[in-house]
Short mmCIF file of C-alpha atoms and ligand atoms in Angstrom, two decimals:
data_model
loop_
_atom_site.label_atom_id
_atom_site.label_comp_id
_atom_site.label_asym_id
_atom_site.label_seq_id
_atom_site.Cartn_x
_atom_site.Cartn_y
_atom_site.Cartn_z
CA MET A 23 17.28 11.64 22.07
CA LEU A 24 15.92 12.66 25.51
CA LYS A 25 16.01 16.27 24.34
CA SER A 26 13.87 15.54 21.30
CA ILE A 27 11.36 13.51 23.36
CA CYS A 28 11.05 16.46 25.77
CA ALA A 29 10.64 18.89 22.86
CA LEU A 30 7.89 16.70 21.42
CA ALA A 31 6.07 16.52 24.77
CA VAL A 32 6.27 20.29 25.25
CA GLY A 33 5.02 20.78 21.68
CA SER A 34 2.03 18.50 22.32
CA LEU A 35 1.18 20.30 25.55
CA LEU A 36 1.34 23.65 23.82
CA LEU A 37 -0.91 22.44 21.00
CA ALA A 38 -3.40 20.97 23.47
CA SER A 39 -3.52 24.18 25.48
CA THR A 40 -3.96 26.27 22.31
CA SER A 41 -6.87 24.04 21.33
CA LEU A 42 -8.41 24.24 24.80
CA HIS A 43 -8.03 27.98 24.77
CA ALA A 44 -9.75 28.14 21.37
CA ALA A 45 -12.60 26.02 22.66
CA SER A 46 -13.22 27.89 25.89
CA ASP A 47 -12.47 31.47 24.88
CA SER A 48 -15.35 33.94 24.90
CA GLY A 49 -15.04 34.32 21.10
CA PRO A 50 -16.38 31.69 18.72
CA ILE A 51 -14.55 28.43 18.16
CA VAL A 52 -13.11 28.82 14.69
CA ILE A 53 -13.16 25.68 12.55
CA LYS A 54 -11.16 25.98 9.33
CA PHE A 55 -12.27 23.35 6.83
CA SER A 56 -9.88 23.04 3.91
CA HIS A 57 -10.38 20.85 0.85
CA VAL A 58 -9.14 20.46 -2.69
CA VAL A 59 -12.28 20.19 -4.81
CA ALA A 60 -14.85 22.68 -6.10
CA ASP A 61 -17.95 23.83 -4.19
CA ASN A 62 -20.25 22.10 -6.69
CA THR A 63 -19.16 18.56 -5.77
CA PRO A 64 -20.43 16.19 -3.05
CA LYS A 65 -17.58 17.17 -0.69
CA GLY A 66 -17.87 20.88 -1.51
CA GLN A 67 -21.61 20.82 -0.85
CA GLY A 68 -21.10 18.85 2.38
CA ALA A 69 -18.61 21.41 3.67
CA LEU A 70 -21.01 24.28 2.91
CA LEU A 71 -23.95 22.49 4.54
CA PHE A 72 -21.84 21.86 7.64
CA LYS A 73 -21.04 25.57 7.85
CA THR A 74 -24.68 26.58 7.39
CA LEU A 75 -26.06 24.20 10.02
CA ALA A 76 -23.26 24.76 12.54
CA GLU A 77 -23.58 28.55 12.40
CA GLU A 78 -27.38 28.46 12.35
CA ARG A 79 -27.64 26.21 15.39
CA LEU A 80 -24.65 27.26 17.43
CA GLY A 81 -25.01 30.99 16.90
CA ASP A 82 -21.94 32.89 17.98
CA LYS A 83 -20.28 29.85 19.56
CA VAL A 84 -18.84 28.45 16.34
CA LYS A 85 -17.51 30.00 13.14
CA VAL A 86 -16.76 27.74 10.18
CA GLU A 87 -14.43 28.91 7.43
CA ILE A 88 -14.42 26.87 4.22
CA TYR A 89 -11.40 26.88 1.90
CA PRO A 90 -12.17 24.91 -1.31
CA ASN A 91 -10.02 24.27 -4.40
CA SER A 92 -6.71 23.90 -2.49
CA THR A 93 -6.82 27.64 -1.69
CA LEU A 94 -5.49 27.16 1.86
CA TYR A 95 -3.79 23.75 1.81
CA GLY A 96 -3.44 21.10 -0.88
CA ASP A 97 -2.74 17.39 -1.02
CA ALA A 98 0.91 17.84 -0.10
CA ASN A 99 0.47 19.71 3.18
CA GLU A 100 -3.13 19.51 4.47
CA LEU A 101 -2.63 16.58 6.87
CA ASP A 102 0.49 18.19 8.27
CA ALA A 103 -1.51 21.42 8.77
CA LEU A 104 -4.16 19.41 10.62
CA SER A 105 -1.58 17.95 12.97
CA LYS A 106 -0.37 21.50 13.74
CA ASN A 107 -3.94 22.67 14.32
CA GLU A 108 -3.61 25.20 11.50
CA VAL A 109 -6.78 23.71 10.08
CA GLN A 110 -9.37 21.77 12.04
CA LEU A 111 -11.41 19.79 9.48
CA LEU A 112 -10.36 18.03 6.30
CA ALA A 113 -11.95 15.40 4.11
CA PRO A 114 -9.11 13.85 2.10
CA SER A 115 -9.89 11.00 -0.23
CA LEU A 116 -9.21 7.63 1.40
CA ALA A 117 -6.24 7.06 -0.91
CA LYS A 118 -4.41 9.94 0.77
CA PHE A 119 -4.07 8.31 4.20
CA GLU A 120 -1.60 5.64 3.16
CA GLN A 121 1.26 7.02 5.25
CA TYR A 122 -0.94 6.78 8.37
CA THR A 123 -2.62 3.40 7.88
CA LYS A 124 -2.34 0.68 5.28
CA GLN A 125 -5.78 -0.68 6.11
CA LEU A 126 -7.66 2.12 4.35
CA GLN A 127 -6.04 0.98 1.12
CA VAL A 128 -8.86 -1.53 0.92
CA PHE A 129 -10.95 1.26 -0.64
CA ASP A 130 -8.49 1.59 -3.53
CA LEU A 131 -8.60 -2.07 -4.59
CA PRO A 132 -9.97 -2.18 -8.15
CA PHE A 133 -13.35 -3.82 -8.72
CA LEU A 134 -13.79 -4.64 -5.03
CA PHE A 135 -17.06 -2.74 -4.56
CA ASP A 136 -19.79 -3.08 -7.17
CA ASP A 137 -21.28 0.34 -6.48
CA LEU A 138 -21.68 3.11 -3.90
CA GLU A 139 -24.40 1.17 -2.09
CA ALA A 140 -21.95 -1.64 -1.45
CA VAL A 141 -19.38 0.88 -0.21
CA ASN A 142 -22.04 2.31 2.09
CA ARG A 143 -22.79 -1.10 3.57
CA PHE A 144 -19.11 -1.74 4.24
CA GLN A 145 -18.61 1.64 5.90
CA LYS A 146 -21.56 1.04 8.22
CA ARG A 147 -20.48 -2.43 9.33
CA SER A 148 -18.04 -3.06 12.16
CA LYS A 149 -14.83 -3.32 10.08
CA GLY A 150 -15.64 -0.11 8.25
CA ARG A 151 -16.40 1.71 11.49
CA GLN A 152 -13.19 0.41 13.08
CA LEU A 153 -11.22 1.98 10.23
CA LEU A 154 -12.52 5.41 11.26
CA ARG A 155 -10.48 4.95 14.44
CA SER A 156 -7.42 3.45 12.77
CA MET A 157 -5.34 6.65 12.87
CA GLU A 158 -6.00 7.93 16.38
CA SER A 159 -2.50 7.01 17.56
CA GLN A 160 -1.29 9.38 14.84
CA ASN A 161 -3.52 12.21 15.97
CA ILE A 162 -6.18 11.85 13.31
CA VAL A 163 -9.75 11.19 14.36
CA GLY A 164 -12.19 9.98 11.73
CA LEU A 165 -15.62 11.59 12.14
CA ALA A 166 -17.48 10.22 9.09
CA TYR A 167 -17.20 8.75 5.63
CA TRP A 168 -18.45 10.91 2.79
CA HIS A 169 -19.11 9.56 -0.68
CA ASN A 170 -17.98 11.03 -3.91
CA GLY A 171 -18.49 8.27 -6.45
CA MET A 172 -17.17 5.48 -8.61
CA LYS A 173 -14.11 6.34 -10.72
CA GLN A 174 -13.98 6.42 -14.52
CA LEU A 175 -10.89 6.15 -16.70
CA SER A 176 -10.18 9.06 -19.01
CA ALA A 177 -7.49 9.33 -21.69
CA THR A 178 -6.33 10.87 -24.92
CA LYS A 179 -7.27 7.66 -26.76
CA PRO A 180 -10.23 5.28 -26.50
CA LEU A 181 -9.74 2.69 -23.74
CA LEU A 182 -11.80 -0.35 -24.66
CA VAL A 183 -9.58 -3.21 -23.60
CA PRO A 184 -6.93 -3.19 -20.84
CA THR A 185 -4.05 -3.27 -23.34
CA ASP A 186 -5.23 0.11 -24.67
CA ALA A 187 -3.83 1.68 -21.49
CA ALA A 188 -0.33 0.25 -21.99
CA GLY A 189 2.32 2.86 -22.62
CA LEU A 190 0.22 5.79 -21.36
CA THR A 191 1.06 7.80 -18.25
CA PHE A 192 -1.82 8.17 -15.80
CA ARG A 193 -2.04 10.69 -12.99
CA ILE A 194 -2.72 8.95 -9.68
CA GLN A 195 -3.35 9.89 -6.07
CA PRO A 196 -0.52 8.95 -3.65
CA SER A 197 -1.50 5.29 -3.23
CA SER A 198 0.61 2.17 -3.78
CA VAL A 199 -2.54 0.26 -4.72
CA LEU A 200 -3.33 2.72 -7.51
CA GLN A 201 0.29 2.61 -8.58
CA ALA A 202 0.10 -1.19 -8.82
CA GLN A 203 -3.25 -0.99 -10.62
CA PHE A 204 -1.79 1.04 -13.50
CA SER A 205 1.49 -0.88 -13.56
CA GLN A 206 -0.60 -4.02 -13.96
CA LEU A 207 -1.95 -2.53 -17.20
CA GLY A 208 1.53 -1.75 -18.54
CA ALA A 209 0.89 1.97 -17.96
CA THR A 210 3.03 4.44 -16.03
CA PRO A 211 1.48 5.90 -12.87
CA LEU A 212 2.50 9.42 -11.83
CA VAL A 213 1.51 10.87 -8.45
CA LEU A 214 0.34 14.48 -8.73
CA PRO A 215 -1.69 16.71 -6.41
CA PHE A 216 -5.31 17.17 -7.47
CA ALA A 217 -4.68 20.88 -8.08
CA GLU A 218 -2.21 20.00 -10.86
CA VAL A 219 -4.32 17.46 -12.75
CA PHE A 220 -5.92 19.79 -15.29
CA GLU A 221 -2.61 21.37 -16.36
CA ALA A 222 -0.83 18.00 -16.46
CA LEU A 223 -3.51 16.61 -18.78
CA LYS A 224 -3.59 19.75 -20.89
CA SER A 225 0.17 19.88 -21.36
CA GLY A 226 0.43 16.18 -22.15
CA LYS A 227 2.62 15.46 -19.09
CA VAL A 228 0.12 12.68 -18.42
CA GLN A 229 -2.30 11.24 -20.94
CA GLY A 230 -4.90 9.76 -18.63
CA ALA A 231 -6.47 9.88 -15.19
CA GLU A 232 -9.19 8.33 -13.03
CA ASN A 233 -11.87 10.28 -11.19
CA PRO A 234 -15.60 10.30 -10.51
CA TRP A 235 -17.81 12.33 -12.85
CA SER A 236 -18.22 15.18 -10.36
CA ASN A 237 -14.47 15.81 -10.14
CA ILE A 238 -14.07 15.49 -13.91
CA TYR A 239 -16.87 17.96 -14.63
CA SER A 240 -16.17 20.51 -11.88
CA LYS A 241 -12.51 20.73 -12.93
CA GLN A 242 -13.36 20.57 -16.65
CA LEU A 243 -11.02 17.61 -17.08
CA HIS A 244 -13.21 16.34 -19.92
CA THR A 245 -12.17 19.35 -22.00
CA VAL A 246 -8.63 17.92 -22.10
CA GLN A 247 -9.60 14.23 -22.22
CA PRO A 248 -11.41 13.30 -25.43
CA TYR A 249 -12.35 9.80 -24.17
CA ILE A 250 -13.86 8.66 -20.89
CA THR A 251 -14.51 4.98 -20.36
CA GLU A 252 -17.32 4.26 -17.96
CA THR A 253 -15.46 1.62 -15.97
CA ASN A 254 -16.77 2.26 -12.43
CA HIS A 255 -13.65 0.30 -11.48
CA GLY A 256 -13.04 1.77 -8.04
CA VAL A 257 -14.40 4.13 -5.45
CA LEU A 258 -13.32 7.64 -4.50
CA ASP A 259 -14.63 8.41 -1.04
CA TYR A 260 -13.54 10.63 1.81
CA MET A 261 -12.94 10.55 5.52
CA LEU A 262 -13.94 13.66 7.42
CA VAL A 263 -11.13 14.06 9.94
CA SER A 264 -10.02 16.32 12.73
CA ASN A 265 -7.16 16.55 15.15
CA PRO A 266 -8.26 14.77 18.37
CA ARG A 267 -6.49 17.30 20.58
CA PHE A 268 -8.63 20.02 19.02
CA TRP A 269 -11.81 17.99 18.66
CA TYR A 270 -11.97 16.57 22.18
CA ALA A 271 -11.11 19.94 23.70
CA ILE A 272 -14.36 21.43 22.36
CA PRO A 273 -16.79 21.79 25.28
CA HIS A 274 -18.89 18.63 25.48
CA GLN A 275 -22.25 20.18 24.69
CA ILE A 276 -20.99 22.02 21.61
CA ARG A 277 -19.09 18.98 20.39
CA THR A 278 -22.16 16.78 20.74
CA GLN A 279 -24.16 19.27 18.67
CA LEU A 280 -21.42 19.42 16.04
CA GLU A 281 -21.34 15.62 15.87
CA GLY A 282 -25.11 15.57 15.39
CA ILE A 283 -24.74 18.07 12.56
CA ILE A 284 -22.00 15.94 11.00
CA ASP A 285 -24.38 12.95 11.07
CA GLU A 286 -27.04 14.98 9.26
CA VAL A 287 -24.59 16.33 6.70
CA THR A 288 -23.16 12.85 6.13
CA TYR A 289 -26.62 11.51 5.47
CA GLU A 290 -27.28 14.27 2.91
CA VAL A 291 -23.90 14.03 1.17
CA ASN A 292 -24.18 10.26 0.86
CA ARG A 293 -27.82 10.39 -0.22
CA GLN A 294 -27.11 12.85 -3.02
CA ALA A 295 -23.64 11.81 -4.24
CA GLU A 296 -24.76 9.26 -6.81
CA ALA A 297 -27.34 11.59 -8.37
CA ALA A 298 -24.83 14.46 -8.43
CA ASN A 299 -22.34 12.27 -10.30
CA GLN A 300 -24.97 11.12 -12.78
CA ALA A 301 -25.99 14.74 -13.41
CA ASP A 302 -22.37 15.64 -14.15
CA ARG A 303 -22.05 12.59 -16.38
CA ASN A 304 -25.02 13.85 -18.37
CA ARG A 305 -23.57 17.36 -18.56
CA ILE A 306 -20.36 15.92 -20.01
CA ALA A 307 -22.33 13.70 -22.42
CA ALA A 308 -24.14 16.80 -23.66
CA THR A 309 -20.89 18.57 -24.60
CA SER A 310 -19.10 17.95 -27.85
CA GLY A 311 -15.48 16.93 -27.79
CA THR A 312 -15.65 14.12 -25.23
CA GLN A 313 -16.83 10.63 -26.06
CA ILE A 314 -18.16 8.50 -23.21
CA ILE A 315 -17.42 4.85 -23.88
CA SER A 316 -19.75 2.28 -22.31
CA LEU A 317 -18.36 -1.20 -21.84
CA THR A 318 -20.14 -4.48 -22.46
CA ASP A 319 -20.17 -6.95 -19.55
CA GLU A 320 -17.42 -8.95 -21.28
CA GLN A 321 -15.26 -5.87 -21.80
CA ARG A 322 -15.68 -4.79 -18.20
CA ASP A 323 -14.82 -8.28 -17.06
CA ALA A 324 -11.56 -8.08 -19.03
CA TRP A 325 -10.62 -4.92 -17.07
CA ARG A 326 -11.53 -6.68 -13.84
CA GLN A 327 -9.31 -9.66 -14.71
CA ALA A 328 -6.43 -7.40 -15.71
CA MET A 329 -6.49 -5.44 -12.44
CA ARG A 330 -7.47 -8.21 -10.06
CA PRO A 331 -3.88 -9.45 -9.28
CA VAL A 332 -3.49 -6.24 -7.25
CA TRP A 333 -5.70 -7.78 -4.55
CA GLN A 334 -3.22 -10.60 -3.84
CA GLN A 335 -0.35 -8.12 -3.91
CA PHE A 336 -1.88 -6.07 -1.07
CA GLU A 337 -3.65 -8.75 0.95
CA GLY A 338 -0.75 -8.94 3.42
CA VAL A 339 -0.60 -5.21 4.15
CA ILE A 340 -4.33 -4.48 4.18
CA GLY A 341 -5.38 -7.67 5.95
CA ALA A 342 -7.27 -10.61 4.47
CA ASP A 343 -10.06 -10.13 7.06
CA ILE A 344 -10.72 -6.57 5.88
CA ILE A 345 -10.76 -7.53 2.20
CA LYS A 346 -13.08 -10.43 2.97
CA ALA A 347 -15.44 -8.18 4.95
CA ALA A 348 -15.51 -5.77 2.00
CA GLN A 349 -16.30 -8.55 -0.47
CA THR A 350 -19.39 -9.62 1.44
CA VAL A 351 -21.15 -6.30 0.84
CA ASN A 352 -21.70 -6.78 -2.89
CA ARG A 353 -25.11 -8.06 -3.92
CA ASN A 354 -23.64 -10.32 -6.60
CA LYS A 355 -21.01 -12.37 -4.79
CA ARG A 356 -18.01 -13.39 -6.84
C1 SIN B 429 -10.78 14.79 -4.11
O1 SIN B 429 -11.83 14.40 -4.60
O2 SIN B 429 -10.63 15.23 -2.99
C2 SIN B 429 -9.54 14.75 -5.01
C3 SIN B 429 -9.34 13.42 -5.60
C4 SIN B 429 -8.06 13.30 -6.38
O3 SIN B 429 -7.00 13.71 -5.91
O4 SIN B 429 -8.13 12.75 -7.49
#
């Protein structure tokens, strides 16, 4: 036991000194930013803008390397790579932090946020900001929230009423809330990394999925999903994260500049995400082979009622105070 504690302490010291060395060396500080989506998505564009601004303003002090499309690390290993300082920036979707904090699961609750503006309000208020710090004891520092968009349900058959989903297998992100959401519909949830979604849908391993328009379009998921129901039933957002031992070892002046750049990039990503998703929705609508199904208010309400029991199921683990704070951000209170 004592041996393993000592090994852990030595490991931490080594990692800290590697990070310090990287930050104070005469060469540039190299920031590897790995993510799983395409360049032409809100997150992909944010990563590229961060690189452009950081290298423009910090000259030869900082070099940013972007690895999109799971080319360096994927869902299964990126957070582990961050903890080992093999990569220095990630922006996983909020659903992917479950093993580090249960509180972020609030973002997965179905029909909690009416739209991205409501999500934005929650993220800016005190509870939302506190959640950025909720994983520091696990060596993950949250630097910003980035939007993607509201999720839509896609499938091999039209999904008009909740019972239409029963019996289908849906690909999900690794989240117990999302698992419960599909179980609630009588469907089978299957956790798969984002990089495997297209093939799983194409081969019929799963028959449905949920994603914002930008992820559906950039990965051509609509070409293997003949029906997309415009449910806007949940949000898919990101947390830009680093390893605190790396981040806080960056010389103060450079770090402050990088944090300023992150603020600017965050503003741009979040300002443009909704429009980017709508543009991709229209691109999909313009193709043949995929039908976009719009729901009436009554139909959407039926989906809300069918999924709503998930809230009670997770109130204990997420915290009633957090769920309540999230509910207050919608314009139409329910
Ligand atoms: C992402 O947008 O980063 C991927 C989301 C997913 O796994 O569905």
